[in-house]
PDB file of C-alpha atoms in Angstrom:
ATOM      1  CA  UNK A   1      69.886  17.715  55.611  1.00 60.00           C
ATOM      2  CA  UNK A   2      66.314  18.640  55.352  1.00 65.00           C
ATOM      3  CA  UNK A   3      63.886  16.210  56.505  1.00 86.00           C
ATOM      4  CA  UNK A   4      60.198  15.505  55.639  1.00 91.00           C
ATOM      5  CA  UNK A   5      58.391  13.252  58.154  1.00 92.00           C
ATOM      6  CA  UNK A   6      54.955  11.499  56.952  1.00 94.00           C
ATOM      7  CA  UNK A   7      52.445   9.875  59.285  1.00 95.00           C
ATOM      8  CA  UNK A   8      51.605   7.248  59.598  1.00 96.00           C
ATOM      9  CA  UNK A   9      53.978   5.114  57.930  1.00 94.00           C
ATOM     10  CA  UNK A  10      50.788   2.708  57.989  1.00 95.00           C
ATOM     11  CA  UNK A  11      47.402   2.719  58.077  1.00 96.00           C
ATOM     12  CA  UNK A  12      44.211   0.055  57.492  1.00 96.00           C
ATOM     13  CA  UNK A  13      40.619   1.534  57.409  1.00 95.00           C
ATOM     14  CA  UNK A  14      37.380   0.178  56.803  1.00 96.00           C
ATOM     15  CA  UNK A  15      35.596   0.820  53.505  1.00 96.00           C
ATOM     16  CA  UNK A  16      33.511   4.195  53.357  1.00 96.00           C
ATOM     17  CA  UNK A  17      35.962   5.843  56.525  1.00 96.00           C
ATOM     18  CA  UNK A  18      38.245   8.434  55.841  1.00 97.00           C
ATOM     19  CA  UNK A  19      41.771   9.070  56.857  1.00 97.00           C
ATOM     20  CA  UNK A  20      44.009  11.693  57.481  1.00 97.00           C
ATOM     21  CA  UNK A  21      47.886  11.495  56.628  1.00 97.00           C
ATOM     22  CA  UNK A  22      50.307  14.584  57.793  1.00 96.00           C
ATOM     23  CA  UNK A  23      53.304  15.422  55.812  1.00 94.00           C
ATOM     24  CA  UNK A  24      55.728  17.654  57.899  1.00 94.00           C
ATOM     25  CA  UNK A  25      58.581  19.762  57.077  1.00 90.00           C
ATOM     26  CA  UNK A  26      61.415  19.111  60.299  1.00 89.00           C
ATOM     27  CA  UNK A  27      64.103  21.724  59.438  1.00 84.00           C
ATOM     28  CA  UNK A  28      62.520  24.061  57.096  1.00 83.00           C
ATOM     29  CA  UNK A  29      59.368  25.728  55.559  1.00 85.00           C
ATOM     30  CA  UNK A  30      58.103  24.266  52.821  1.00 83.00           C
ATOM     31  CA  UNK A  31      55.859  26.595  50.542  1.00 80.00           C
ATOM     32  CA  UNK A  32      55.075  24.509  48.562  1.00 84.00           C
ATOM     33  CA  UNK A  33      54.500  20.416  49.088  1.00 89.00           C
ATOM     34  CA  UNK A  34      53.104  17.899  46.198  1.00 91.00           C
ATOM     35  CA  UNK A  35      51.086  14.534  46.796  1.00 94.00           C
ATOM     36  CA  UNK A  36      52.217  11.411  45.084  1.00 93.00           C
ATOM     37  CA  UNK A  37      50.425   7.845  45.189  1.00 94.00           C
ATOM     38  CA  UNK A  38      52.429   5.548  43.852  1.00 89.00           C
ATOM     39  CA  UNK A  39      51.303   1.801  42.855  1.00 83.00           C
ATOM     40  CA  UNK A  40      53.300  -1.656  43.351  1.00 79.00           C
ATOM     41  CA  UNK A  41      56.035  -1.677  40.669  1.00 73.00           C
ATOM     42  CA  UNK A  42      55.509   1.665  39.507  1.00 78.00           C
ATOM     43  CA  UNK A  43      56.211   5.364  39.417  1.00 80.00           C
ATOM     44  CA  UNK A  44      55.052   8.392  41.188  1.00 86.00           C
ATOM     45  CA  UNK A  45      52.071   9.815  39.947  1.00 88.00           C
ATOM     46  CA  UNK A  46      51.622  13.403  40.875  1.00 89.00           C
ATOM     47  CA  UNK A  47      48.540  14.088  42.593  1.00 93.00           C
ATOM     48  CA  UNK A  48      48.400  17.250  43.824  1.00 92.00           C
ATOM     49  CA  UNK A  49      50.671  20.835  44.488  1.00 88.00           C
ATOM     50  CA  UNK A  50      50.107  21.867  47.982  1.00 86.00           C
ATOM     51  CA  UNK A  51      50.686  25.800  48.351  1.00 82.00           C
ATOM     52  CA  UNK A  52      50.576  27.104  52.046  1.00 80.00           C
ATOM     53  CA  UNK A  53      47.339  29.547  52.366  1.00 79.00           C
ATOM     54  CA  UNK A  54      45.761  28.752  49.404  1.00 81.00           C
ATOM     55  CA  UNK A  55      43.717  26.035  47.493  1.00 86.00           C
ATOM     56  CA  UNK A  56      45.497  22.778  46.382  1.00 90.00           C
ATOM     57  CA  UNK A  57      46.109  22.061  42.499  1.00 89.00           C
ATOM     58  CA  UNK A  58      44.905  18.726  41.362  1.00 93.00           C
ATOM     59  CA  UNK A  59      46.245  17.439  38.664  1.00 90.00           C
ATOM     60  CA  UNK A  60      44.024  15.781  36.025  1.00 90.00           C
ATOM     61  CA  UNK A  61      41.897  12.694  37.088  1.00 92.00           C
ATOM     62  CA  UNK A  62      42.171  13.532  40.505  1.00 94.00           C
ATOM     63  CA  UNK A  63      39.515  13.937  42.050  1.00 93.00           C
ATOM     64  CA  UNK A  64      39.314  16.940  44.829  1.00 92.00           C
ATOM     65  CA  UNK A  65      36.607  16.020  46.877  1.00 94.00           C
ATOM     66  CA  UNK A  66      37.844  12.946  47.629  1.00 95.00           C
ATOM     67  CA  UNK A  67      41.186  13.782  48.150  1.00 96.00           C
ATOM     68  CA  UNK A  68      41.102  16.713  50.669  1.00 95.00           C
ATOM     69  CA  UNK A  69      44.578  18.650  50.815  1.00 93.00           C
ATOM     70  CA  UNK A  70      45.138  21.197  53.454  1.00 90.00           C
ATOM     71  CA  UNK A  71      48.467  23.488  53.996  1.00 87.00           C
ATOM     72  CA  UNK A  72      47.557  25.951  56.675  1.00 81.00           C
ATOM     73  CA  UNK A  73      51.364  25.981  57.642  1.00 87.00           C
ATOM     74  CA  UNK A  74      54.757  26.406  56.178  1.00 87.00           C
ATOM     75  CA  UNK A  75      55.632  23.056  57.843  1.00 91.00           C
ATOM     76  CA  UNK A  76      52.101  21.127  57.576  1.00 92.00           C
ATOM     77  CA  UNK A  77      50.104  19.577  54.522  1.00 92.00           C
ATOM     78  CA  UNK A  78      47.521  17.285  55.254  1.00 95.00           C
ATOM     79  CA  UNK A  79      45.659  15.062  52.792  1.00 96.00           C
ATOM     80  CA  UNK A  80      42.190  13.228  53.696  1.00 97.00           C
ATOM     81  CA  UNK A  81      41.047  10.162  51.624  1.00 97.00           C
ATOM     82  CA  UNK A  82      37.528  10.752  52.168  1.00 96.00           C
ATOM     83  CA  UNK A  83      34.895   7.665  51.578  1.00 96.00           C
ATOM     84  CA  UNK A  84      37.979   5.255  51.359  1.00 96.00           C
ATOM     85  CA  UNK A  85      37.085   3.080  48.579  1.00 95.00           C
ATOM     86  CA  UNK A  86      39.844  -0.671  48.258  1.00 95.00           C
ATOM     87  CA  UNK A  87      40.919   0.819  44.914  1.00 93.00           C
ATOM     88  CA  UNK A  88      42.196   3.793  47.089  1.00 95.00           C
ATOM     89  CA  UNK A  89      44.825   1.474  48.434  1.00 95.00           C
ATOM     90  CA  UNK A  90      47.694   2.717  47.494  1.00 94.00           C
ATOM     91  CA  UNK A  91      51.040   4.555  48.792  1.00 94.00           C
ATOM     92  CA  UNK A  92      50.993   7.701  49.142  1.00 96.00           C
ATOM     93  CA  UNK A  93      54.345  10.215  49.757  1.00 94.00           C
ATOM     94  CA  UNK A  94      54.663  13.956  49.909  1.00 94.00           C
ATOM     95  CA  UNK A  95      57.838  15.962  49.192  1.00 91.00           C
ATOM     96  CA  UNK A  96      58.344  19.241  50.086  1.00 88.00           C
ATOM     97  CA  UNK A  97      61.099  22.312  49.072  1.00 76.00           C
ATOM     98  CA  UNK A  98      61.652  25.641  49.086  1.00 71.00           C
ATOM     99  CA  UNK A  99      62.479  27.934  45.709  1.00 63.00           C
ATOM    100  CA  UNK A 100      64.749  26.735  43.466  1.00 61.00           C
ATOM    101  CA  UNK A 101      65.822  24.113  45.937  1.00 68.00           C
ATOM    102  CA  UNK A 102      65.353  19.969  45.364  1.00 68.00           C
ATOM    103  CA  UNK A 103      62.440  18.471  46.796  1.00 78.00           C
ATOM    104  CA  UNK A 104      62.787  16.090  49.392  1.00 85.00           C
ATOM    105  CA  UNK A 105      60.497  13.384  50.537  1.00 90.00           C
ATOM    106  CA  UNK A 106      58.737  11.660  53.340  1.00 92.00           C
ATOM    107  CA  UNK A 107      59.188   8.023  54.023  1.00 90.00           C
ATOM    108  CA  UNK A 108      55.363   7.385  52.491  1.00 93.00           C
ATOM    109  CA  UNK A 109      51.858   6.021  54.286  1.00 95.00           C
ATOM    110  CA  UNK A 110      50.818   2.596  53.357  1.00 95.00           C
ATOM    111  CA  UNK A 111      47.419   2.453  53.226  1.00 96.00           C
ATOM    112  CA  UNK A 112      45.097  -0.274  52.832  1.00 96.00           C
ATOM    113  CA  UNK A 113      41.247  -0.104  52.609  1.00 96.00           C
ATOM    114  CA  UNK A 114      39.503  -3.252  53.782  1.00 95.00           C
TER     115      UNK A 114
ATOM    116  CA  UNK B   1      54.198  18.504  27.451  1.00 74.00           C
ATOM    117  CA  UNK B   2      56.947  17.533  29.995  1.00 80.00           C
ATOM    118  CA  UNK B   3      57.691  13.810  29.849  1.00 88.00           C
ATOM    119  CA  UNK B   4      60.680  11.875  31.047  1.00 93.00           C
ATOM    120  CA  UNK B   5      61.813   7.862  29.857  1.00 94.00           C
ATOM    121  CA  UNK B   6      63.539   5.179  31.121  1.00 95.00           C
ATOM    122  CA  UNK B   7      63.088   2.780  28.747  1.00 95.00           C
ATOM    123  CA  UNK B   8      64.631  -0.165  30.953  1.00 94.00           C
ATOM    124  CA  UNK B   9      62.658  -1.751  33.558  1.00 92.00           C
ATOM    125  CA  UNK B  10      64.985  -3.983  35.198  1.00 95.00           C
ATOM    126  CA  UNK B  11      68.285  -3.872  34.299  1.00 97.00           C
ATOM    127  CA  UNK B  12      70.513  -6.752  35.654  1.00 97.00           C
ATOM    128  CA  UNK B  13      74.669  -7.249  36.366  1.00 97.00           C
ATOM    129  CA  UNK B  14      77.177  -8.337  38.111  1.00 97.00           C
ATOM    130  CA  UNK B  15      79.228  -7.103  40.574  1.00 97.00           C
ATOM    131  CA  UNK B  16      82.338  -4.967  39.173  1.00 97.00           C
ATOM    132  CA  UNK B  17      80.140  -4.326  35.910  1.00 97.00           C
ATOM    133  CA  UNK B  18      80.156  -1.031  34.600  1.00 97.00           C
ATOM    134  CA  UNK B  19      76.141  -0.145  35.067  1.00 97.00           C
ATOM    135  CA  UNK B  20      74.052   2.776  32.824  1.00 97.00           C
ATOM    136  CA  UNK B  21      70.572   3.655  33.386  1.00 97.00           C
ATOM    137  CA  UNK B  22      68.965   5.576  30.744  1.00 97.00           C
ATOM    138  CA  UNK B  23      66.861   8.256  30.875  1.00 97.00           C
ATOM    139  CA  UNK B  24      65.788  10.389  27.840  1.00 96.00           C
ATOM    140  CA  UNK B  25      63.154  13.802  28.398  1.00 95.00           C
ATOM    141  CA  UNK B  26      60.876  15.841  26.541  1.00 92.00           C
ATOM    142  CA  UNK B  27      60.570  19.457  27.133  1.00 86.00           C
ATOM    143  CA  UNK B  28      60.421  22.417  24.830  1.00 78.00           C
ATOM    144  CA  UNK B  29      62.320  24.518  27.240  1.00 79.00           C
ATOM    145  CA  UNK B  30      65.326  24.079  29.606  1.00 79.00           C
ATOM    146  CA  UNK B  31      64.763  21.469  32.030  1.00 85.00           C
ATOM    147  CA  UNK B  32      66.487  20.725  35.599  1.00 87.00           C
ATOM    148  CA  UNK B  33      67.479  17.047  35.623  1.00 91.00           C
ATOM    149  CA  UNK B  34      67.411  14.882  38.898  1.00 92.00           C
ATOM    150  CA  UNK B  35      68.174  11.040  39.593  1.00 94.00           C
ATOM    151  CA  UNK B  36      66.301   9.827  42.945  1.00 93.00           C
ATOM    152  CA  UNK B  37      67.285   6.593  44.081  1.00 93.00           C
ATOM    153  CA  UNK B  38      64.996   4.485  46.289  1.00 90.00           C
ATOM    154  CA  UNK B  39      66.675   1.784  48.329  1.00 91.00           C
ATOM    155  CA  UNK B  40      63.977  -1.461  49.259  1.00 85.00           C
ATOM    156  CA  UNK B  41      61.836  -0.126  52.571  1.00 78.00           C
ATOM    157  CA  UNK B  42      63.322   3.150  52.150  1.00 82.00           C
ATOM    158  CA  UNK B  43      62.145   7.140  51.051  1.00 84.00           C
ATOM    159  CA  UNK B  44      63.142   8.352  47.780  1.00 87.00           C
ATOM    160  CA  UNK B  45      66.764  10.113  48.254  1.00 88.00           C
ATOM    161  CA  UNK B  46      67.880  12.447  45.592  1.00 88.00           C
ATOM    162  CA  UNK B  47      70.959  10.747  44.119  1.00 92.00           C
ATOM    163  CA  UNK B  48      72.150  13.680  41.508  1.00 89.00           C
ATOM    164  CA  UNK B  49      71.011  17.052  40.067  1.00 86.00           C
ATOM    165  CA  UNK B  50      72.752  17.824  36.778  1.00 83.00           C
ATOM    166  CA  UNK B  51      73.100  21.270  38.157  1.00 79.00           C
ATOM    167  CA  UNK B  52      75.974  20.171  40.584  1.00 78.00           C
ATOM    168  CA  UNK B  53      77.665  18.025  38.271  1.00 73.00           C
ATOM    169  CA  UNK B  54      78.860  15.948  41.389  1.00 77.00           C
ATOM    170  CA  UNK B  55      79.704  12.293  41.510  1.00 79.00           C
ATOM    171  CA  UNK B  56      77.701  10.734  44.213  1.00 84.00           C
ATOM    172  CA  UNK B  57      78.559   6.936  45.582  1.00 90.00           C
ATOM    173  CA  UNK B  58      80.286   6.827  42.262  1.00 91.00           C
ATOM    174  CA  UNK B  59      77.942   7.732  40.078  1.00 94.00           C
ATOM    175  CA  UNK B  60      77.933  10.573  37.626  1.00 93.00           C
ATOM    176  CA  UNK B  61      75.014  12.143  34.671  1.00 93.00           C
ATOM    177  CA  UNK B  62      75.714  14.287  31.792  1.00 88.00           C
ATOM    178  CA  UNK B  63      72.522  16.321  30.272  1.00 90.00           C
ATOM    179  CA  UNK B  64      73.340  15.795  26.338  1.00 91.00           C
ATOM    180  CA  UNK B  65      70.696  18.474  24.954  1.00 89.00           C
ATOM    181  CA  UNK B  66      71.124  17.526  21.950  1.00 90.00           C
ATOM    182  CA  UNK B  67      70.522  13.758  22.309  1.00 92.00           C
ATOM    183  CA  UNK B  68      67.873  14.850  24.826  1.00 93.00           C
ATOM    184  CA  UNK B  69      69.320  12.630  27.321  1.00 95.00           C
ATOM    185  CA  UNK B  70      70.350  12.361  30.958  1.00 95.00           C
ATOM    186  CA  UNK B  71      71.775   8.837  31.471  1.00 97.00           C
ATOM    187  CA  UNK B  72      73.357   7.487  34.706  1.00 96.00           C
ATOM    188  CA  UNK B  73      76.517   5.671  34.660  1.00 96.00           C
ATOM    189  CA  UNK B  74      78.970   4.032  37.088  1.00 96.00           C
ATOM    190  CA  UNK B  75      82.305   2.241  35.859  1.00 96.00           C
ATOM    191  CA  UNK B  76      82.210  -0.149  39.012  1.00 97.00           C
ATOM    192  CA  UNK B  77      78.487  -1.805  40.201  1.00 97.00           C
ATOM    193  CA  UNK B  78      78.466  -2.843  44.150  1.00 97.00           C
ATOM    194  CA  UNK B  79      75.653  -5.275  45.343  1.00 97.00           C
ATOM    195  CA  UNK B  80      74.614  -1.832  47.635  1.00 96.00           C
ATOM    196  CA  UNK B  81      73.602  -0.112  44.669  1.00 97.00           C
ATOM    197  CA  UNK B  82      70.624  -2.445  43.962  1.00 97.00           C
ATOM    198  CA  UNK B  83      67.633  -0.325  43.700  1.00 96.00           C
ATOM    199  CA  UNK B  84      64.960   1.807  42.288  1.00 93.00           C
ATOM    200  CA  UNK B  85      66.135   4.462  40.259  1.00 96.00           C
ATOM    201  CA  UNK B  86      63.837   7.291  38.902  1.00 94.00           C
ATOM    202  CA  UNK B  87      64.710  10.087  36.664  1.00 95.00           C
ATOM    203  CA  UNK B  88      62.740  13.374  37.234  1.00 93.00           C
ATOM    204  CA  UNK B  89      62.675  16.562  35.201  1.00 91.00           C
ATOM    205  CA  UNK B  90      61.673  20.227  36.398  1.00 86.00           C
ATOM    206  CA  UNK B  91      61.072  23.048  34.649  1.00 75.00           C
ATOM    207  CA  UNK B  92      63.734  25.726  35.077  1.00 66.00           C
ATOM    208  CA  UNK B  93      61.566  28.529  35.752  1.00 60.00           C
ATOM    209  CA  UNK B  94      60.632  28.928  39.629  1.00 57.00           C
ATOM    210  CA  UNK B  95      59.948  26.124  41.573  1.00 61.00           C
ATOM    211  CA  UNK B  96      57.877  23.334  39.713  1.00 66.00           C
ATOM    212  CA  UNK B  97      56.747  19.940  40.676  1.00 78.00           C
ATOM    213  CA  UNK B  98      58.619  17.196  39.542  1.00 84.00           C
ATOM    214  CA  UNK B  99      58.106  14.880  36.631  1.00 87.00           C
ATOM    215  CA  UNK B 100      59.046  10.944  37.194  1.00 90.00           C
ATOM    216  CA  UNK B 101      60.000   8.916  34.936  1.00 92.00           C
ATOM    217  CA  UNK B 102      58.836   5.285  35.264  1.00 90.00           C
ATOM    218  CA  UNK B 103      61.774   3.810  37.018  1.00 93.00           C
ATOM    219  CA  UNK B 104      64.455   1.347  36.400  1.00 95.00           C
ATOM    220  CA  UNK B 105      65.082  -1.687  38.928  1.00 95.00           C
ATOM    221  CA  UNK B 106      68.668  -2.145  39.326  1.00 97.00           C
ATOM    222  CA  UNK B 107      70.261  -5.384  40.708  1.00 97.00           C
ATOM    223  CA  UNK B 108      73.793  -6.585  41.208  1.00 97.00           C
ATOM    224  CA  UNK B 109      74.488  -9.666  41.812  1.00 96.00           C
ATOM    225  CA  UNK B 110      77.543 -11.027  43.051  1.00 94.00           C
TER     226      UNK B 110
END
Protein backbone atom coordinates (compact mmCIF):
# COMPACT_ATOMS: atom_id res chain seq x y z
CA UNK A 1 0.00 0.00 0.00
CA UNK A 2 1.02 3.55 -0.20
CA UNK A 3 3.54 4.69 2.14
CA UNK A 4 4.41 8.12 3.67
CA UNK A 5 7.85 8.27 5.33
CA UNK A 6 8.54 11.31 7.91
CA UNK A 7 11.97 12.33 9.15
CA UNK A 8 13.15 12.27 11.67
CA UNK A 9 11.15 10.15 13.78
CA UNK A 10 13.00 12.35 16.55
CA UNK A 11 14.45 15.37 17.07
CA UNK A 12 15.78 17.73 20.28
CA UNK A 13 16.84 21.39 19.51
CA UNK A 14 17.90 24.15 21.49
CA UNK A 15 15.55 27.07 22.17
CA UNK A 16 15.55 29.89 19.38
CA UNK A 17 17.03 27.04 16.49
CA UNK A 18 14.95 25.91 13.88
CA UNK A 19 14.30 22.56 12.39
CA UNK A 20 13.39 21.03 9.37
CA UNK A 21 11.11 17.78 9.17
CA UNK A 22 10.52 16.03 5.52
CA UNK A 23 7.36 14.24 4.83
CA UNK A 24 7.77 11.93 1.71
CA UNK A 25 5.44 10.21 -0.50
CA UNK A 26 7.30 6.38 -1.31
CA UNK A 27 4.90 4.95 -3.96
CA UNK A 28 2.96 7.81 -5.19
CA UNK A 29 2.51 11.62 -5.79
CA UNK A 30 0.90 13.31 -3.39
CA UNK A 31 -0.72 16.74 -4.53
CA UNK A 32 -1.72 17.57 -1.85
CA UNK A 33 -0.16 16.82 1.94
CA UNK A 34 -1.63 18.40 5.40
CA UNK A 35 0.42 19.11 8.72
CA UNK A 36 -0.90 17.85 11.98
CA UNK A 37 0.67 18.47 15.59
CA UNK A 38 -0.84 16.52 17.82
CA UNK A 39 -0.49 16.87 21.83
CA UNK A 40 -0.12 13.98 24.60
CA UNK A 41 -3.61 12.44 24.97
CA UNK A 42 -5.14 14.21 22.26
CA UNK A 43 -6.28 14.59 18.69
CA UNK A 44 -4.87 15.84 15.51
CA UNK A 45 -5.07 19.33 15.03
CA UNK A 46 -4.82 20.37 11.45
CA UNK A 47 -2.19 22.73 10.81
CA UNK A 48 -1.71 23.28 7.49
CA UNK A 49 -2.79 21.96 3.55
CA UNK A 50 0.33 21.54 1.63
CA UNK A 51 -0.41 21.94 -2.27
CA UNK A 52 2.65 21.11 -4.58
CA UNK A 53 3.73 24.57 -6.44
CA UNK A 54 1.90 26.80 -4.55
CA UNK A 55 1.60 28.57 -1.09
CA UNK A 56 0.57 26.48 2.01
CA UNK A 57 -2.98 27.08 3.74
CA UNK A 58 -2.80 27.66 7.41
CA UNK A 59 -5.47 27.05 9.20
CA UNK A 60 -6.57 29.51 11.91
CA UNK A 61 -4.12 30.24 14.85
CA UNK A 62 -1.36 29.03 13.00
CA UNK A 63 1.00 31.00 12.60
CA UNK A 64 2.92 31.02 8.98
CA UNK A 65 6.03 32.50 9.68
CA UNK A 66 6.85 30.31 12.14
CA UNK A 67 5.79 27.35 10.65
CA UNK A 68 7.45 27.34 7.16
CA UNK A 69 5.76 24.68 4.72
CA UNK A 70 7.35 23.94 1.45
CA UNK A 71 6.00 21.37 -1.42
CA UNK A 72 8.23 21.92 -4.38
CA UNK A 73 7.55 18.17 -5.32
CA UNK A 74 4.79 15.74 -5.85
CA UNK A 75 6.62 13.48 -3.34
CA UNK A 76 8.22 16.23 -0.86
CA UNK A 77 6.63 18.67 1.83
CA UNK A 78 8.81 20.13 4.20
CA UNK A 79 7.84 22.06 7.33
CA UNK A 80 10.44 24.38 9.36
CA UNK A 81 9.70 25.31 13.04
CA UNK A 82 11.48 28.44 12.91
CA UNK A 83 12.67 30.19 16.42
CA UNK A 84 11.74 26.85 18.24
CA UNK A 85 10.09 28.03 21.26
CA UNK A 86 9.48 24.66 24.43
CA UNK A 87 5.75 25.24 23.85
CA UNK A 88 6.54 24.14 20.19
CA UNK A 89 7.17 20.69 21.54
CA UNK A 90 4.91 18.76 20.18
CA UNK A 91 4.32 15.79 17.51
CA UNK A 92 3.99 16.56 14.46
CA UNK A 93 2.65 14.00 11.36
CA UNK A 94 1.87 14.66 7.74
CA UNK A 95 -0.47 12.59 5.55
CA UNK A 96 -0.57 12.70 2.11
CA UNK A 97 -3.24 11.39 -0.93
CA UNK A 98 -4.15 11.78 -4.15
CA UNK A 99 -7.97 12.81 -5.44
CA UNK A 100 -10.64 11.22 -4.02
CA UNK A 101 -8.32 8.70 -2.47
CA UNK A 102 -7.76 8.22 1.68
CA UNK A 103 -5.00 9.94 3.14
CA UNK A 104 -2.32 8.10 4.55
CA UNK A 105 0.19 9.04 7.13
CA UNK A 106 3.76 9.20 8.21
CA UNK A 107 4.96 7.58 11.35
CA UNK A 108 5.27 11.38 13.04
CA UNK A 109 8.57 13.55 14.36
CA UNK A 110 8.89 13.90 18.03
CA UNK A 111 10.18 16.96 18.77
CA UNK A 112 11.34 18.46 21.83
CA UNK A 113 12.66 22.04 22.37
CA UNK A 114 15.07 22.37 25.27
CA UNK B 1 -18.89 24.05 10.23
CA UNK B 2 -17.53 20.44 9.93
CA UNK B 3 -17.18 18.82 13.35
CA UNK B 4 -16.91 15.20 14.32
CA UNK B 5 -17.58 13.52 18.26
CA UNK B 6 -16.59 10.82 20.13
CA UNK B 7 -18.01 11.40 23.16
CA UNK B 8 -16.05 8.47 25.02
CA UNK B 9 -12.60 8.92 26.06
CA UNK B 10 -11.61 5.66 27.29
CA UNK B 11 -13.77 3.03 26.91
CA UNK B 12 -12.85 -0.21 28.85
CA UNK B 13 -13.80 -4.33 28.41
CA UNK B 14 -13.03 -7.48 28.50
CA UNK B 15 -11.92 -9.84 26.27
CA UNK B 16 -14.88 -11.59 24.17
CA UNK B 17 -17.03 -8.31 24.90
CA UNK B 18 -18.90 -6.99 22.19
CA UNK B 19 -17.04 -3.31 21.88
CA UNK B 20 -18.81 0.13 20.14
CA UNK B 21 -17.09 3.30 19.73
CA UNK B 22 -19.20 6.17 18.97
CA UNK B 23 -18.80 8.73 16.76
CA UNK B 24 -21.51 11.32 15.83
CA UNK B 25 -20.67 14.41 12.89
CA UNK B 26 -21.84 17.64 11.90
CA UNK B 27 -21.95 18.68 8.38
CA UNK B 28 -24.56 20.40 6.30
CA UNK B 29 -23.63 18.42 3.30
CA UNK B 30 -22.64 14.78 2.51
CA UNK B 31 -19.71 13.75 4.34
CA UNK B 32 -17.07 10.77 3.69
CA UNK B 33 -16.68 8.89 6.98
CA UNK B 34 -13.28 7.24 8.05
CA UNK B 35 -12.16 5.29 11.33
CA UNK B 36 -8.16 5.49 11.78
CA UNK B 37 -6.86 3.35 14.32
CA UNK B 38 -3.53 4.08 16.02
CA UNK B 39 -1.82 1.15 17.68
CA UNK B 40 0.78 2.39 20.90
CA UNK B 41 4.31 3.53 19.01
CA UNK B 42 2.65 3.21 15.81
CA UNK B 43 1.30 5.71 12.58
CA UNK B 44 -2.27 6.27 12.25
CA UNK B 45 -3.68 3.32 9.85
CA UNK B 46 -7.00 3.86 8.27
CA UNK B 47 -9.19 1.14 9.80
CA UNK B 48 -12.61 1.75 7.62
CA UNK B 49 -14.15 4.18 5.07
CA UNK B 50 -17.94 3.95 5.03
CA UNK B 51 -17.58 4.08 1.32
CA UNK B 52 -16.35 0.37 1.16
CA UNK B 53 -18.64 -0.93 3.59
CA UNK B 54 -15.91 -3.64 4.42
CA UNK B 55 -15.37 -5.41 7.68
CA UNK B 56 -11.83 -4.96 8.67
CA UNK B 57 -10.16 -7.22 11.69
CA UNK B 58 -13.79 -7.66 12.50
CA UNK B 59 -14.97 -4.55 12.68
CA UNK B 60 -17.75 -2.94 10.74
CA UNK B 61 -19.53 1.13 10.63
CA UNK B 62 -22.83 2.06 9.36
CA UNK B 63 -23.32 6.00 8.42
CA UNK B 64 -27.04 6.48 9.95
CA UNK B 65 -27.77 10.06 8.28
CA UNK B 66 -30.42 10.46 10.00
CA UNK B 67 -29.06 9.87 13.53
CA UNK B 68 -25.98 11.67 12.19
CA UNK B 69 -23.88 8.92 13.30
CA UNK B 70 -21.00 6.66 12.30
CA UNK B 71 -20.38 4.26 15.22
CA UNK B 72 -17.85 1.36 15.27
CA UNK B 73 -18.79 -1.95 16.47
CA UNK B 74 -17.27 -5.43 16.88
CA UNK B 75 -19.33 -8.49 18.38
CA UNK B 76 -15.98 -10.13 19.71
CA UNK B 77 -13.07 -7.63 21.53
CA UNK B 78 -9.33 -9.25 21.33
CA UNK B 79 -6.62 -7.78 23.72
CA UNK B 80 -4.89 -6.72 19.98
CA UNK B 81 -7.48 -4.33 19.41
CA UNK B 82 -6.41 -2.03 22.30
CA UNK B 83 -5.88 1.32 20.88
CA UNK B 84 -6.51 4.78 19.74
CA UNK B 85 -9.35 5.13 17.65
CA UNK B 86 -10.23 8.43 15.77
CA UNK B 87 -13.16 9.16 13.67
CA UNK B 88 -12.55 11.61 10.73
CA UNK B 89 -15.01 13.23 8.35
CA UNK B 90 -14.31 14.69 4.71
CA UNK B 91 -16.22 16.59 2.68
CA UNK B 92 -17.48 14.76 -0.40
CA UNK B 93 -16.59 17.23 -2.88
CA UNK B 94 -12.85 16.84 -4.26
CA UNK B 95 -10.25 16.03 -2.09
CA UNK B 96 -10.48 17.79 1.43
CA UNK B 97 -8.45 17.57 4.52
CA UNK B 98 -9.64 15.55 7.13
CA UNK B 99 -11.53 16.39 10.26
CA UNK B 100 -10.58 14.30 13.64
CA UNK B 101 -12.55 13.68 16.06
CA UNK B 102 -11.02 13.65 19.57
CA UNK B 103 -10.34 10.00 19.95
CA UNK B 104 -11.45 7.15 22.01
CA UNK B 105 -8.81 4.90 24.00
CA UNK B 106 -9.81 1.41 23.72
CA UNK B 107 -8.54 -1.36 26.10
CA UNK B 108 -9.27 -5.03 26.49
CA UNK B 109 -8.36 -6.69 29.10
CA UNK B 110 -8.21 -10.23 29.50
Amino acid sequence: GAVVSQHPSWVICKSGTSVKIECRSLDFQATTMFWYRQFPKQSLMLMATSNEGSKATYEQGVEKDKFLINHASLTLSTLTVTSAHPEDSSFYICSAGTDNSPLHFGNGTRLTVT
Amino acid sequence: AQRVTQPEKLLSVFKGAPVELKCNYSYSGSPELFWYVQYSRQRLQLLLRHISRESIKGFTADLNKGETSFHLKKPFAQEEDSAMYYCALRQNTGFQKLVFGTGTRLLVSP
